[in-house]
CSV table of C-alpha atoms in Angstrom, one decimal:
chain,number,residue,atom,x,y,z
A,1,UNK,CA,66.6,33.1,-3.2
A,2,UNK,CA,64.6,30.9,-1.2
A,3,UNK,CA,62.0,32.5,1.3
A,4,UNK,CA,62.2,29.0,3.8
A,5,UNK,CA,66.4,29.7,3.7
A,6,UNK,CA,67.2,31.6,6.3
A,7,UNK,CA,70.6,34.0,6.6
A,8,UNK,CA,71.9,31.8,9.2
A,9,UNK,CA,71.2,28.6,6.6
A,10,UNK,CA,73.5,30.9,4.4
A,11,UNK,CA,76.4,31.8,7.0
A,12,UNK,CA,77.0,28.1,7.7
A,13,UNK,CA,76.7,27.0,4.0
A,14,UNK,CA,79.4,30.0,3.4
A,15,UNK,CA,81.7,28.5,6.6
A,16,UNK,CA,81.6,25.3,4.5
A,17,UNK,CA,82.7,26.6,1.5
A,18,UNK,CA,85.5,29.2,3.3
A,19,UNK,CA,86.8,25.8,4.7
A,20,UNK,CA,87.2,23.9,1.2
A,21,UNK,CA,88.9,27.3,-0.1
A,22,UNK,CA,91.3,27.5,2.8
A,23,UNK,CA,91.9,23.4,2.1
A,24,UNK,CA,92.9,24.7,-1.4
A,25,UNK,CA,94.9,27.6,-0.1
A,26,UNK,CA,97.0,25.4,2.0
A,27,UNK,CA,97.4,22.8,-1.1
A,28,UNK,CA,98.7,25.2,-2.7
A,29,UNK,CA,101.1,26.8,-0.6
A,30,UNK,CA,102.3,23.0,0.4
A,31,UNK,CA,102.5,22.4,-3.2
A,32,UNK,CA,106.4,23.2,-4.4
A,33,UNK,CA,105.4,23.2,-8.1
A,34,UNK,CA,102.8,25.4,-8.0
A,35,UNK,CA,102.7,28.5,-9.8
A,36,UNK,CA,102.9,32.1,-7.8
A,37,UNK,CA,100.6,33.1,-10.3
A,38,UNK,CA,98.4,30.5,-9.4
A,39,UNK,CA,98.9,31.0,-5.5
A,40,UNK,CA,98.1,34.7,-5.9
A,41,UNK,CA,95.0,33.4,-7.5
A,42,UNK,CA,94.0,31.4,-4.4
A,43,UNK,CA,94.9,33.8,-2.1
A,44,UNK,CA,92.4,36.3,-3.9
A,45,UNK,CA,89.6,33.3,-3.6
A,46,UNK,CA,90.3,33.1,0.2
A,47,UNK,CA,90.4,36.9,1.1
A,48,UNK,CA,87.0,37.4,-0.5
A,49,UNK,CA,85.3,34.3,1.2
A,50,UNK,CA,86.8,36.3,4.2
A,51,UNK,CA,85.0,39.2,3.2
A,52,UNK,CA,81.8,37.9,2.0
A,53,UNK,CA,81.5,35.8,5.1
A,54,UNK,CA,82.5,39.4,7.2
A,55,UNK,CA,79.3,40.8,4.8
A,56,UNK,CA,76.8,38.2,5.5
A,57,UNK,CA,77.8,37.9,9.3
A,58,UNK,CA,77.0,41.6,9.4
A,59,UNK,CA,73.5,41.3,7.6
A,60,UNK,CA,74.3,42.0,4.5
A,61,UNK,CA,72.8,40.1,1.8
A,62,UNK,CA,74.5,37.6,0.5
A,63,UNK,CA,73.5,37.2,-3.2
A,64,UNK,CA,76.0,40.1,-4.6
A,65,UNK,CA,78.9,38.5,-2.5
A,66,UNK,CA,78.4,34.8,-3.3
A,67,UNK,CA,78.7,35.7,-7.0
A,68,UNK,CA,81.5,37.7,-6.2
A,69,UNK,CA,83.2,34.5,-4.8
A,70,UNK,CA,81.9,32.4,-7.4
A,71,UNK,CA,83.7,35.0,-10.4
A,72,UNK,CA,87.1,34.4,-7.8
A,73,UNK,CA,86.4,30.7,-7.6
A,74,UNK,CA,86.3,30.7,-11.6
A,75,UNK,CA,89.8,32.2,-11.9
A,76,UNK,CA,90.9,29.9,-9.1
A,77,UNK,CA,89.7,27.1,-11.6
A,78,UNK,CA,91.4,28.4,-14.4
A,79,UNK,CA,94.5,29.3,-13.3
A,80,UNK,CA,95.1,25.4,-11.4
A,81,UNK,CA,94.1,24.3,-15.0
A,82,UNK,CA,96.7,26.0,-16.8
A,83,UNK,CA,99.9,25.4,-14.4
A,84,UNK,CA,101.3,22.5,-15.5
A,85,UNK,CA,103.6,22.6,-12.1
A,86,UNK,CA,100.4,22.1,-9.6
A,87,UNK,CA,100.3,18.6,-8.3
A,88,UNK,CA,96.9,16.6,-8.5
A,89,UNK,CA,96.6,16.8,-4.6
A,90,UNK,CA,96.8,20.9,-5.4
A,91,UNK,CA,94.4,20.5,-8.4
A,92,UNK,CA,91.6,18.4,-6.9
A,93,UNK,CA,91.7,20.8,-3.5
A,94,UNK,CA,91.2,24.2,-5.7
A,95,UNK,CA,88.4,22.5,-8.0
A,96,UNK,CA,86.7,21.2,-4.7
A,97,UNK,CA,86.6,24.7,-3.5
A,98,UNK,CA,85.3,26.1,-6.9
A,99,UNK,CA,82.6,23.3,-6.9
A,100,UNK,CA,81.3,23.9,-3.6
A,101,UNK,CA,80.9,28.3,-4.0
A,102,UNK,CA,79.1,27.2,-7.5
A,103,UNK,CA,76.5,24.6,-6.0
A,104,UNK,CA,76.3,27.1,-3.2
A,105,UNK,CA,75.4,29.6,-5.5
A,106,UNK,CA,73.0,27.3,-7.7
A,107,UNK,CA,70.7,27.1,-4.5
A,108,UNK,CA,70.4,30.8,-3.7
């Protein structure tokens, strides 16, 4: 990690991401042809960007969590890629969200 990034830097890059997963949350709850496989998935991505934000608000250190989120973000990913009932709105918004935990993670 970066010595010049402070644990503040790292709570509001972590807000930014929790807000793209929540976006895909709510895509995919909107989205009438998406899979409840797929929506548990989701809903697993958003409760632990809950926690991990919980974690790093508390002091933790956020290295273990963000890859945590990342492996959640991954099945996220996967899972929108194999229902073929999620609509493209519902598609973009989970990739979006599994983009932005992975560049988050890339600059720790």
């Amino acid at each position: 990690m970066d010595i010049a990034r402070t644990g503040v830097d790292i709570a509001t890059e972590l807000a930014g991401v929790g807000v793209k997963i929540r976006d895909a949350a709510e895509a995919v709850e909107a989205d009438p042809g998406a899979s409840p496989v797929l929506a548990a998935v989701v809903r697993e991505f958003l409760s632990k960007a809950d926690k991990v934000t919980r974690s790093v608000g508390a002091g933790a250190l956020p290295r273990e969590g963000v890859v945590e989120l990342e492996q959640a973000g991954d099945s996220a990913k996967a899972a929108v890629e194999a229902d073929t009932g999620a609509g493209e709105a519902t598609r973009r918004a989970v990739q979006d969200a599994h983009l932005a935990i992975c560049v988050l993670k890339a600059q720790m």
